[in-house]
Backbone as JSON Lines, residues from 0, in Angstrom:
{"i":0,"aa":"G","n":[75.72,96.4,110.5],"ca":[74.37,96.68,110.94],"c":[74.38,97.72,112.03]}
{"i":1,"aa":"I","n":[73.24,97.89,112.63],"ca":[73.06,98.86,113.7],"c":[72.63,98.11,114.96]}
{"i":2,"aa":"V","n":[73.28,98.42,116.08],"ca":[72.94,97.78,117.35],"c":[71.53,98.19,117.73]}
{"i":3,"aa":"V","n":[70.69,97.18,117.97],"ca":[69.31,97.41,118.39],"c":[69.21,97.31,119.91]}
{"i":4,"aa":"E","n":[69.94,96.37,120.47],"ca":[69.9,96.14,121.91],"c":[71.26,95.59,122.34]}
{"i":5,"aa":"A","n":[71.7,95.96,123.53],"ca":[72.96,95.45,124.08],"c":[72.68,94.78,125.41]}
{"i":6,"aa":"G","n":[73.28,93.62,125.64],"ca":[73.1,92.9,126.89],"c":[73.62,93.68,128.09]}
{"i":7,"aa":"S","n":[73.21,93.28,129.27],"ca":[73.58,94.0,130.49],"c":[75.08,93.99,130.77]}
{"i":8,"aa":"N","n":[75.8,92.99,130.27],"ca":[77.25,92.91,130.48],"c":[78.05,93.48,129.31]}
{"i":9,"aa":"V","n":[77.37,94.05,128.33],"ca":[78.05,94.64,127.18],"c":[78.29,96.12,127.46]}
{"i":10,"aa":"H","n":[79.55,96.53,127.42],"ca":[79.91,97.91,127.75],"c":[80.53,98.66,126.58]}
{"i":11,"aa":"S","n":[80.79,97.98,125.47],"ca":[81.46,98.62,124.33],"c":[80.49,99.2,123.32]}
{"i":12,"aa":"F","n":[79.23,98.78,123.37],"ca":[78.27,99.2,122.35],"c":[76.95,99.6,122.99]}
{"i":13,"aa":"V","n":[76.3,100.53,122.32],"ca":[74.97,100.98,122.75],"c":[74.06,100.98,121.53]}
{"i":14,"aa":"P","n":[72.74,100.89,121.76],"ca":[71.82,100.95,120.63],"c":[72.09,102.18,119.75]}
{"i":15,"aa":"G","n":[72.06,101.94,118.45],"ca":[72.34,103.0,117.48],"c":[73.75,102.96,116.91]}
{"i":16,"aa":"D","n":[74.69,102.26,117.59],"ca":[76.05,102.13,117.07],"c":[76.04,101.36,115.75]}
{"i":17,"aa":"R","n":[76.84,101.84,114.8],"ca":[77.04,101.09,113.55],"c":[78.19,100.12,113.8]}
{"i":18,"aa":"V","n":[77.98,98.82,113.51],"ca":[78.99,97.81,113.78],"c":[79.17,96.87,112.61]}
{"i":19,"aa":"S","n":[80.34,96.28,112.58],"ca":[80.64,95.19,111.66],"c":[80.93,93.99,112.55]}
{"i":20,"aa":"C","n":[80.5,92.81,112.14],"ca":[80.71,91.64,112.98],"c":[81.19,90.47,112.13]}
{"i":21,"aa":"I","n":[81.86,89.54,112.82],"ca":[82.38,88.34,112.17],"c":[82.09,87.14,113.05]}
{"i":22,"aa":"G","n":[82.29,85.96,112.52],"ca":[82.23,84.76,113.34],"c":[81.3,83.71,112.79]}
{"i":23,"aa":"A","n":[81.87,82.57,112.44],"ca":[81.08,81.44,111.97],"c":[80.09,81.05,113.06]}
{"i":24,"aa":"G","n":[78.86,80.86,112.67],"ca":[77.82,80.5,113.62],"c":[77.15,81.7,114.26]}
{"i":25,"aa":"Y","n":[77.68,82.88,114.03],"ca":[77.1,84.1,114.57],"c":[76.72,85.06,113.45]}
{"i":26,"aa":"A","n":[77.74,85.54,112.73],"ca":[77.49,86.5,111.66],"c":[76.8,85.79,110.5]}
{"i":27,"aa":"S","n":[75.71,86.34,110.06],"ca":[75.0,85.73,108.94],"c":[74.2,86.81,108.21]}
{"i":28,"aa":"H","n":[73.7,86.46,107.06],"ca":[72.86,87.37,106.28],"c":[71.44,87.23,106.81]}
{"i":29,"aa":"A","n":[71.09,88.05,107.79],"ca":[69.78,87.98,108.43],"c":[69.37,89.38,108.85]}
{"i":30,"aa":"E","n":[68.11,89.55,109.13],"ca":[67.62,90.85,109.57],"c":[68.17,91.19,110.96]}
{"i":31,"aa":"Y","n":[68.23,90.18,111.84],"ca":[68.76,90.35,113.2],"c":[69.71,89.2,113.51]}
{"i":32,"aa":"V","n":[70.79,89.51,114.22],"ca":[71.7,88.48,114.71],"c":[72.06,88.81,116.16]}
{"i":33,"aa":"K","n":[72.36,87.77,116.93],"ca":[72.81,87.92,118.31],"c":[74.3,87.62,118.3]}
{"i":34,"aa":"M","n":[75.11,88.6,118.68],"ca":[76.56,88.5,118.55],"c":[77.27,88.65,119.89]}
{"i":35,"aa":"P","n":[78.34,87.89,120.11],"ca":[79.2,88.16,121.27],"c":[79.9,89.51,121.06]}
{"i":36,"aa":"E","n":[80.12,90.22,122.14],"ca":[80.74,91.55,122.09],"c":[82.1,91.52,121.4]}
{"i":37,"aa":"N","n":[82.9,90.46,121.65],"ca":[84.26,90.41,121.1],"c":[84.31,90.13,119.6]}
{"i":38,"aa":"L","n":[83.16,89.84,118.99],"ca":[83.13,89.61,117.54],"c":[82.54,90.8,116.79]}
{"i":39,"aa":"C","n":[82.42,91.93,117.49],"ca":[81.88,93.15,116.88],"c":[82.92,94.26,116.92]}
{"i":40,"aa":"C","n":[82.82,95.15,115.96],"ca":[83.71,96.3,115.89],"c":[82.89,97.51,115.45]}
{"i":41,"aa":"R","n":[83.06,98.62,116.15],"ca":[82.37,99.85,115.76],"c":[82.91,100.33,114.42]}
{"i":42,"aa":"I","n":[82.02,100.73,113.55],"ca":[82.43,101.25,112.24],"c":[82.76,102.73,112.4]}
{"i":43,"aa":"P","n":[83.97,103.14,112.04],"ca":[84.36,104.56,112.18],"c":[83.51,105.47,111.29]}
{"i":44,"aa":"E","n":[83.39,106.72,111.72],"ca":[82.71,107.73,110.91],"c":[83.39,107.82,109.55]}
{"i":45,"aa":"G","n":[82.61,107.97,108.52],"ca":[83.16,108.1,107.17],"c":[83.36,106.78,106.46]}
{"i":46,"aa":"V","n":[83.19,105.67,107.17],"ca":[83.31,104.34,106.56],"c":[81.89,103.82,106.32]}
{"i":47,"aa":"S","n":[81.63,103.44,105.08],"ca":[80.29,102.95,104.73],"c":[80.1,101.5,105.2]}
{"i":48,"aa":"F","n":[78.84,101.07,105.26],"ca":[78.57,99.66,105.58],"c":[79.23,98.75,104.56]}
{"i":49,"aa":"E","n":[79.18,99.15,103.29],"ca":[79.79,98.33,102.24],"c":[81.29,98.17,102.47]}
{"i":50,"aa":"E","n":[81.97,99.28,102.76],"ca":[83.41,99.21,103.03],"c":[83.69,98.36,104.27]}
{"i":51,"aa":"A","n":[82.9,98.53,105.31],"ca":[83.11,97.79,106.55],"c":[82.89,96.3,106.37]}
{"i":52,"aa":"S","n":[82.08,95.93,105.39],"ca":[81.8,94.5,105.18],"c":[83.04,93.74,104.7]}
{"i":53,"aa":"F","n":[84.06,94.46,104.26],"ca":[85.3,93.8,103.82],"c":[86.3,93.63,104.96]}
{"i":54,"aa":"G","n":[85.99,94.16,106.13],"ca":[86.91,94.07,107.26],"c":[87.27,92.64,107.61]}
{"i":55,"aa":"M","n":[86.3,91.74,107.56],"ca":[86.56,90.35,107.91],"c":[87.62,89.75,107.0]}
{"i":56,"aa":"L","n":[87.57,90.07,105.71],"ca":[88.56,89.53,104.78],"c":[89.96,90.03,105.13]}
{"i":57,"aa":"G","n":[90.05,91.3,105.51],"ca":[91.34,91.84,105.94],"c":[91.85,91.15,107.19]}
{"i":58,"aa":"I","n":[90.95,90.84,108.11],"ca":[91.33,90.16,109.35],"c":[91.84,88.76,109.05]}
{"i":59,"aa":"I","n":[91.18,88.05,108.15],"ca":[91.62,86.7,107.78],"c":[93.02,86.75,107.18]}
{"i":60,"aa":"A","n":[93.24,87.69,106.25],"ca":[94.56,87.83,105.63],"c":[95.61,88.21,106.67]}
{"i":61,"aa":"L","n":[95.28,89.15,107.52],"ca":[96.23,89.61,108.54],"c":[96.58,88.5,109.52]}
{"i":62,"aa":"N","n":[95.62,87.69,109.92],"ca":[95.91,86.59,110.84],"c":[96.89,85.6,110.21]}
{"i":63,"aa":"G","n":[96.71,85.28,108.94],"ca":[97.66,84.4,108.26],"c":[99.06,84.98,108.23]}
{"i":64,"aa":"I","n":[99.14,86.27,108.01],"ca":[100.45,86.94,107.98],"c":[101.08,86.93,109.37]}
{"i":65,"aa":"R","n":[100.3,87.19,110.39],"ca":[100.84,87.16,111.75],"c":[101.36,85.78,112.12]}
{"i":66,"aa":"L","n":[100.65,84.74,111.7],"ca":[101.09,83.37,112.0],"c":[102.4,83.03,111.31]}
{"i":67,"aa":"A","n":[102.74,83.76,110.25],"ca":[104.01,83.53,109.55],"c":[105.2,84.1,110.31]}
{"i":68,"aa":"K","n":[104.93,84.89,111.36],"ca":[106.0,85.45,112.22],"c":[107.06,86.18,111.4]}
{"i":69,"aa":"L","n":[106.61,87.1,110.58],"ca":[107.5,87.81,109.67],"c":[108.18,89.01,110.31]}
{"i":70,"aa":"T","n":[109.32,89.36,109.75],"ca":[109.98,90.6,110.11],"c":[110.24,91.39,108.83]}
{"i":71,"aa":"F","n":[110.54,92.66,109.0],"ca":[110.77,93.56,107.88],"c":[111.81,92.99,106.92]}
{"i":72,"aa":"G","n":[111.5,93.03,105.63],"ca":[112.45,92.64,104.6],"c":[112.46,91.17,104.23]}
{"i":73,"aa":"E","n":[111.68,90.34,104.93],"ca":[111.68,88.92,104.59],"c":[110.99,88.68,103.25]}
{"i":74,"aa":"S","n":[111.33,87.56,102.63],"ca":[110.71,87.18,101.36],"c":[109.5,86.3,101.63]}
{"i":75,"aa":"V","n":[108.4,86.6,100.95],"ca":[107.15,85.86,101.16],"c":[106.57,85.51,99.8]}
{"i":76,"aa":"A","n":[106.13,84.26,99.68],"ca":[105.43,83.83,98.47],"c":[103.95,83.7,98.83]}
{"i":77,"aa":"V","n":[103.09,84.25,97.99],"ca":[101.65,84.1,98.15],"c":[101.17,83.23,97.0]}
{"i":78,"aa":"V","n":[100.65,82.06,97.35],"ca":[100.18,81.1,96.35],"c":[98.65,81.13,96.37]}
{"i":79,"aa":"G","n":[98.07,81.59,95.28],"ca":[96.63,81.77,95.18],"c":[96.31,83.25,95.29]}
{"i":80,"aa":"L","n":[95.94,83.87,94.18],"ca":[95.75,85.31,94.16],"c":[94.3,85.7,93.98]}
{"i":81,"aa":"G","n":[93.42,84.99,94.69],"ca":[92.03,85.41,94.77],"c":[91.96,86.6,95.71]}
{"i":82,"aa":"L","n":[90.8,86.91,96.21],"ca":[90.62,88.08,97.05],"c":[91.52,88.07,98.28]}
{"i":83,"aa":"L","n":[91.59,86.95,99.0],"ca":[92.45,86.88,100.18],"c":[93.93,86.99,99.82]}
{"i":84,"aa":"G","n":[94.32,86.37,98.73],"ca":[95.71,86.47,98.29],"c":[96.09,87.89,97.92]}
{"i":85,"aa":"L","n":[95.21,88.58,97.2],"ca":[95.48,89.96,96.8],"c":[95.57,90.89,98.0]}
{"i":86,"aa":"I","n":[94.68,90.7,98.97],"ca":[94.74,91.51,100.2],"c":[96.02,91.19,100.96]}
{"i":87,"aa":"S","n":[96.38,89.91,101.03],"ca":[97.6,89.51,101.72],"c":[98.83,90.17,101.12]}
{"i":88,"aa":"V","n":[98.91,90.19,99.8],"ca":[100.05,90.82,99.13],"c":[100.15,92.29,99.52]}
{"i":89,"aa":"Q","n":[99.04,92.99,99.52],"ca":[99.07,94.42,99.84],"c":[99.47,94.67,101.29]}
{"i":90,"aa":"I","n":[98.99,93.83,102.21],"ca":[99.39,93.97,103.62],"c":[100.88,93.66,103.78]}
{"i":91,"aa":"L","n":[101.33,92.6,103.12],"ca":[102.76,92.22,103.2],"c":[103.65,93.34,102.69]}
{"i":92,"aa":"K","n":[103.27,93.97,101.6],"ca":[104.08,95.07,101.05],"c":[104.09,96.25,102.02]}
{"i":93,"aa":"A","n":[102.93,96.55,102.62],"ca":[102.87,97.64,103.58],"c":[103.72,97.34,104.81]}
{"i":94,"aa":"Y","n":[103.89,96.07,105.12],"ca":[104.67,95.63,106.26],"c":[106.17,95.63,105.96]}
{"i":95,"aa":"G","n":[106.53,95.8,104.7],"ca":[107.94,95.86,104.33],"c":[108.54,94.56,103.86]}
{"i":96,"aa":"C","n":[107.69,93.63,103.45],"ca":[108.19,92.35,102.95],"c":[108.4,92.39,101.44]}
{"i":97,"aa":"R","n":[109.23,91.51,100.96],"ca":[109.41,91.29,99.53],"c":[108.46,90.17,99.14]}
{"i":98,"aa":"V","n":[107.64,90.39,98.11],"ca":[106.57,89.45,97.81],"c":[106.61,88.94,96.38]}
{"i":99,"aa":"I","n":[106.5,87.62,96.25],"ca":[106.34,86.97,94.96],"c":[105.01,86.22,95.0]}
{"i":100,"aa":"G","n":[104.24,86.28,93.92],"ca":[102.95,85.62,93.9],"c":[102.75,84.76,92.68]}
{"i":101,"aa":"T","n":[101.81,83.83,92.8],"ca":[101.44,82.99,91.67],"c":[99.98,82.6,91.75]}
{"i":102,"aa":"D","n":[99.41,82.3,90.6],"ca":[98.03,81.84,90.5],"c":[97.89,81.11,89.17]}
{"i":103,"aa":"L","n":[96.83,80.33,89.06],"ca":[96.55,79.64,87.8],"c":[95.98,80.59,86.75]}
{"i":104,"aa":"D","n":[95.41,81.7,87.18],"ca":[94.75,82.67,86.3],"c":[95.73,83.79,85.91]}
{"i":105,"aa":"P","n":[96.09,83.89,84.62],"ca":[97.03,84.93,84.18],"c":[96.55,86.35,84.5]}
{"i":106,"aa":"A","n":[95.24,86.58,84.51],"ca":[94.72,87.91,84.82],"c":[95.04,88.31,86.26]}
{"i":107,"aa":"K","n":[95.02,87.34,87.17],"ca":[95.33,87.64,88.57],"c":[96.82,87.93,88.75]}
{"i":108,"aa":"I","n":[97.64,87.28,87.94],"ca":[99.08,87.55,87.99],"c":[99.34,88.98,87.54]}
{"i":109,"aa":"E","n":[98.67,89.41,86.49],"ca":[98.8,90.79,86.03],"c":[98.29,91.77,87.09]}
{"i":110,"aa":"L","n":[97.16,91.44,87.72],"ca":[96.57,92.33,88.72],"c":[97.48,92.48,89.93]}
{"i":111,"aa":"V","n":[98.04,91.39,90.44],"ca":[98.86,91.48,91.63],"c":[100.14,92.27,91.36]}
{"i":112,"aa":"A","n":[100.62,92.23,90.14],"ca":[101.79,93.05,89.79],"c":[101.43,94.53,89.9]}
{"i":113,"aa":"R","n":[100.22,94.89,89.49],"ca":[99.77,96.29,89.61],"c":[99.51,96.68,91.07]}
{"i":114,"aa":"L","n":[99.18,95.7,91.9],"ca":[98.89,95.97,93.3],"c":[100.15,95.98,94.18]}
{"i":115,"aa":"G","n":[101.31,95.78,93.58],"ca":[102.54,95.98,94.32],"c":[103.44,94.79,94.55]}
{"i":116,"aa":"A","n":[103.07,93.6,94.1],"ca":[103.97,92.45,94.28],"c":[105.29,92.74,93.58]}
{"i":117,"aa":"D","n":[106.37,92.29,94.17],"ca":[107.68,92.49,93.56],"c":[107.81,91.65,92.3]}
{"i":118,"aa":"T","n":[107.26,90.44,92.33],"ca":[107.3,89.53,91.2],"c":[106.02,88.7,91.21]}
{"i":119,"aa":"A","n":[105.51,88.41,90.02],"ca":[104.34,87.53,89.9],"c":[104.54,86.7,88.64]}
{"i":120,"aa":"V","n":[104.44,85.39,88.8],"ca":[104.68,84.49,87.67],"c":[103.65,83.37,87.64]}
{"i":121,"aa":"A","n":[103.51,82.76,86.48],"ca":[102.62,81.62,86.32],"c":[103.21,80.39,87.0]}
{"i":122,"aa":"E","n":[102.37,79.44,87.3],"ca":[102.76,78.23,88.04],"c":[103.96,77.49,87.43]}
{"i":123,"aa":"P","n":[104.03,77.29,86.12],"ca":[105.17,76.51,85.59],"c":[106.54,77.13,85.9]}
{"i":124,"aa":"E","n":[106.6,78.46,86.0],"ca":[107.88,79.14,86.26],"c":[108.08,79.48,87.73]}
{"i":125,"aa":"F","n":[107.12,79.15,88.59],"ca":[107.11,79.64,89.96],"c":[108.3,79.16,90.79]}
{"i":126,"aa":"K","n":[108.61,77.88,90.77],"ca":[109.71,77.37,91.59],"c":[111.03,78.02,91.21]}
{"i":127,"aa":"K","n":[111.29,78.1,89.92],"ca":[112.54,78.73,89.45],"c":[112.57,80.21,89.82]}
{"i":128,"aa":"A","n":[111.42,80.88,89.68],"ca":[111.34,82.31,90.02],"c":[111.6,82.51,91.52]}
{"i":129,"aa":"C","n":[111.12,81.61,92.37],"ca":[111.37,81.71,93.81],"c":[112.85,81.53,94.13]}
{"i":130,"aa":"E","n":[113.49,80.64,93.4],"ca":[114.93,80.43,93.59],"c":[115.7,81.7,93.26]}
{"i":131,"aa":"V","n":[115.35,82.33,92.15],"ca":[116.0,83.58,91.75],"c":[115.65,84.69,92.74]}
{"i":132,"aa":"F","n":[114.37,84.8,93.11],"ca":[113.87,85.84,94.01],"c":[114.57,85.79,95.36]}
{"i":133,"aa":"S","n":[114.91,84.59,95.83],"ca":[115.53,84.42,97.15],"c":[117.05,84.25,97.07]}
{"i":134,"aa":"D","n":[117.62,84.51,95.92],"ca":[119.06,84.32,95.7],"c":[119.51,82.92,96.09]}
{"i":135,"aa":"G","n":[118.66,81.94,95.8],"ca":[118.99,80.54,96.05],"c":[118.86,80.12,97.5]}
{"i":136,"aa":"Q","n":[118.41,81.01,98.38],"ca":[118.31,80.69,99.8],"c":[116.97,80.06,100.19]}
{"i":137,"aa":"G","n":[115.96,80.22,99.37],"ca":[114.61,79.75,99.69],"c":[113.79,80.88,100.28]}
{"i":138,"aa":"I","n":[112.5,80.74,100.19],"ca":[111.56,81.76,100.64],"c":[111.39,81.67,102.16]}
{"i":139,"aa":"D","n":[111.35,82.82,102.84],"ca":[111.2,82.84,104.3],"c":[109.84,82.3,104.75]}
{"i":140,"aa":"A","n":[108.78,82.71,104.06],"ca":[107.44,82.25,104.43],"c":[106.58,82.13,103.18]}
{"i":141,"aa":"V","n":[105.68,81.14,103.21],"ca":[104.75,80.93,102.1],"c":[103.34,81.02,102.68]}
{"i":142,"aa":"I","n":[102.52,81.87,102.09],"ca":[101.12,82.01,102.49],"c":[100.29,81.33,101.4]}
{"i":143,"aa":"L","n":[99.56,80.29,101.79],"ca":[98.71,79.56,100.84],"c":[97.28,80.08,100.96]}
{"i":144,"aa":"T","n":[96.84,80.82,99.96],"ca":[95.46,81.33,99.94],"c":[94.74,80.67,98.77]}
{"i":145,"aa":"V","n":[94.83,79.36,98.74],"ca":[94.27,78.55,97.66],"c":[92.97,77.9,98.1]}
{"i":146,"aa":"A","n":[92.24,77.38,97.14],"ca":[91.04,76.58,97.41],"c":[91.11,75.37,96.49]}
{"i":147,"aa":"T","n":[91.6,74.26,97.04],"ca":[91.79,73.07,96.23],"c":[91.76,71.82,97.1]}
{"i":148,"aa":"N","n":[91.47,70.69,96.49],"ca":[91.57,69.41,97.17],"c":[92.95,68.8,96.99]}
{"i":149,"aa":"S","n":[93.78,69.44,96.2],"ca":[95.1,68.93,95.87],"c":[96.11,69.21,96.99]}
{"i":150,"aa":"D","n":[97.13,68.36,97.09],"ca":[98.21,68.61,98.02],"c":[99.4,69.3,97.33]}
{"i":151,"aa":"T","n":[99.26,69.58,96.06],"ca":[100.36,70.21,95.3],"c":[100.8,71.54,95.91]}
{"i":152,"aa":"P","n":[99.88,72.45,96.31],"ca":[100.35,73.72,96.88],"c":[101.22,73.53,98.13]}
{"i":153,"aa":"V","n":[100.88,72.56,98.97],"ca":[101.67,72.33,100.18],"c":[103.04,71.79,99.81]}
{"i":154,"aa":"H","n":[103.1,70.84,98.87],"ca":[104.41,70.31,98.43],"c":[105.25,71.42,97.8]}
{"i":155,"aa":"T","n":[104.63,72.26,97.0],"ca":[105.35,73.38,96.39],"c":[105.87,74.32,97.46]}
{"i":156,"aa":"A","n":[105.03,74.62,98.46],"ca":[105.43,75.54,99.53],"c":[106.65,75.01,100.29]}
{"i":157,"aa":"V","n":[106.64,73.73,100.64],"ca":[107.77,73.15,101.34],"c":[109.01,73.18,100.45]}
{"i":158,"aa":"D","n":[108.83,72.9,99.17],"ca":[109.94,72.87,98.22],"c":[110.62,74.23,98.07]}
{"i":159,"aa":"I","n":[109.84,75.31,98.05],"ca":[110.43,76.65,97.83],"c":[110.88,77.31,99.12]}
{"i":160,"aa":"S","n":[110.55,76.72,100.27],"ca":[110.9,77.31,101.56],"c":[112.38,77.18,101.84]}
{"i":161,"aa":"R","n":[112.9,78.11,102.6],"ca":[114.27,78.04,103.09],"c":[114.32,77.08,104.26]}
{"i":162,"aa":"F","n":[115.51,76.76,104.73],"ca":[115.66,75.97,105.94],"c":[115.05,76.76,107.1]}
{"i":163,"aa":"G","n":[114.17,76.14,107.84],"ca":[113.49,76.82,108.94],"c":[112.37,77.73,108.48]}
{"i":164,"aa":"G","n":[111.93,77.57,107.22],"ca":[110.87,78.41,106.68],"c":[109.52,78.08,107.28]}
{"i":165,"aa":"R","n":[108.56,78.96,106.99],"ca":[107.22,78.81,107.53],"c":[106.2,78.78,106.42]}
{"i":166,"aa":"V","n":[105.23,77.88,106.53],"ca":[104.14,77.77,105.57],"c":[102.84,77.97,106.35]}
{"i":167,"aa":"V","n":[102.01,78.92,105.89],"ca":[100.73,79.17,106.54],"c":[99.62,78.89,105.54]}
{"i":168,"aa":"C","n":[98.74,77.97,105.91],"ca":[97.61,77.63,105.05],"c":[96.4,78.45,105.5]}
{"i":169,"aa":"V","n":[96.13,79.53,104.77],"ca":[94.99,80.39,105.05],"c":[93.76,79.85,104.32]}
{"i":170,"aa":"G","n":[93.97,79.32,103.15],"ca":[92.89,78.77,102.34],"c":[92.66,77.31,102.65]}
{"i":171,"aa":"V","n":[92.21,76.59,101.64],"ca":[91.9,75.17,101.8],"c":[92.77,74.37,100.84]}
{"i":172,"aa":"A","n":[93.55,73.44,101.39],"ca":[94.38,72.54,100.59],"c":[94.54,71.24,101.34]}
{"i":173,"aa":"D","n":[94.85,70.18,100.64],"ca":[95.13,68.9,101.26],"c":[96.51,69.0,101.9]}
{"i":174,"aa":"I","n":[96.59,68.78,103.18],"ca":[97.85,68.96,103.9],"c":[98.44,67.6,104.24]}
{"i":175,"aa":"H","n":[99.21,67.08,103.31],"ca":[99.94,65.83,103.52],"c":[101.37,66.02,102.99]}
{"i":176,"aa":"P","n":[102.17,66.82,103.7],"ca":[103.54,67.06,103.22],"c":[104.42,65.82,103.38]}
{"i":177,"aa":"N","n":[105.51,65.83,102.66],"ca":[106.49,64.77,102.75],"c":[107.29,64.99,104.03]}
{"i":178,"aa":"R","n":[107.19,64.07,104.97],"ca":[107.83,64.23,106.27],"c":[109.34,64.41,106.15]}
{"i":179,"aa":"N","n":[109.99,63.63,105.29],"ca":[111.44,63.74,105.15],"c":[111.86,65.09,104.61]}
{"i":180,"aa":"E","n":[111.09,65.61,103.68],"ca":[111.41,66.93,103.13],"c":[111.26,68.01,104.2]}
{"i":181,"aa":"M","n":[110.2,67.91,105.01],"ca":[110.01,68.86,106.1],"c":[111.11,68.72,107.15]}
{"i":182,"aa":"W","n":[111.47,67.49,107.48],"ca":[112.51,67.24,108.46],"c":[113.84,67.82,107.99]}
{"i":183,"aa":"H","n":[114.16,67.58,106.73],"ca":[115.43,68.07,106.18],"c":[115.53,69.59,106.27]}
{"i":184,"aa":"K","n":[114.44,70.28,106.02],"ca":[114.44,71.75,106.02],"c":[113.94,72.36,107.33]}
{"i":185,"aa":"E","n":[113.38,71.54,108.23],"ca":[112.74,72.03,109.45],"c":[111.68,73.09,109.13]}
{"i":186,"aa":"V","n":[110.88,72.8,108.14],"ca":[109.8,73.71,107.74],"c":[108.63,73.55,108.69]}
{"i":187,"aa":"E","n":[108.08,74.67,109.07],"ca":[106.91,74.7,109.97],"c":[105.66,74.95,109.14]}
{"i":188,"aa":"I","n":[104.61,74.13,109.34],"ca":[103.34,74.34,108.66],"c":[102.29,74.67,109.7]}
{"i":189,"aa":"V","n":[101.59,75.77,109.47],"ca":[100.55,76.24,110.39],"c":[99.27,76.43,109.6]}
{"i":190,"aa":"V","n":[98.14,76.07,110.2],"ca":[96.85,76.3,109.58],"c":[96.2,77.48,110.28]}
{"i":191,"aa":"S","n":[95.84,78.5,109.51],"ca":[95.2,79.69,110.05],"c":[93.72,79.44,110.21]}
{"i":192,"aa":"R","n":[93.18,79.86,111.34],"ca":[91.76,79.65,111.61],"c":[91.01,80.94,111.38]}
């Protein structure tokens, strides 16, 4: 949108600035919204409102990746290849990670392969593919960008993780991992907000 008015303590924006904003309870589909300064970002010249509206999705994906504490060359599995999963794969590849992905939808598996994933396989072959992909060492980090009531993605993530691996739940899943399995591998599970 366009800034109509800025509060007396707001110094980053002035009326007329084109901005993109995020934040549950603040950003909404309305004619006018009142936003905290830290939840707004000036839209650069040459970037359309439509393009800027996708910034929040990139931020969500990037936050999940940051929580995984990755370094260059690590292996990452992305489980769930909807919009957030696809964006996550592209950011991970740009960051220099090796990426394997899976989804229930075969079309998304084909799409993520075109978007740069090193490997993409259907769910039945996923665990075996992760074993091969990691040379039997386990995956360094698993990013869960799923939307389910099931705890299967979390169990799968712990199962394919290496010792000391990290699991980041960016999407929605039932988080009830097997304590002994986590203890044995010292797997860390983090929920991205």
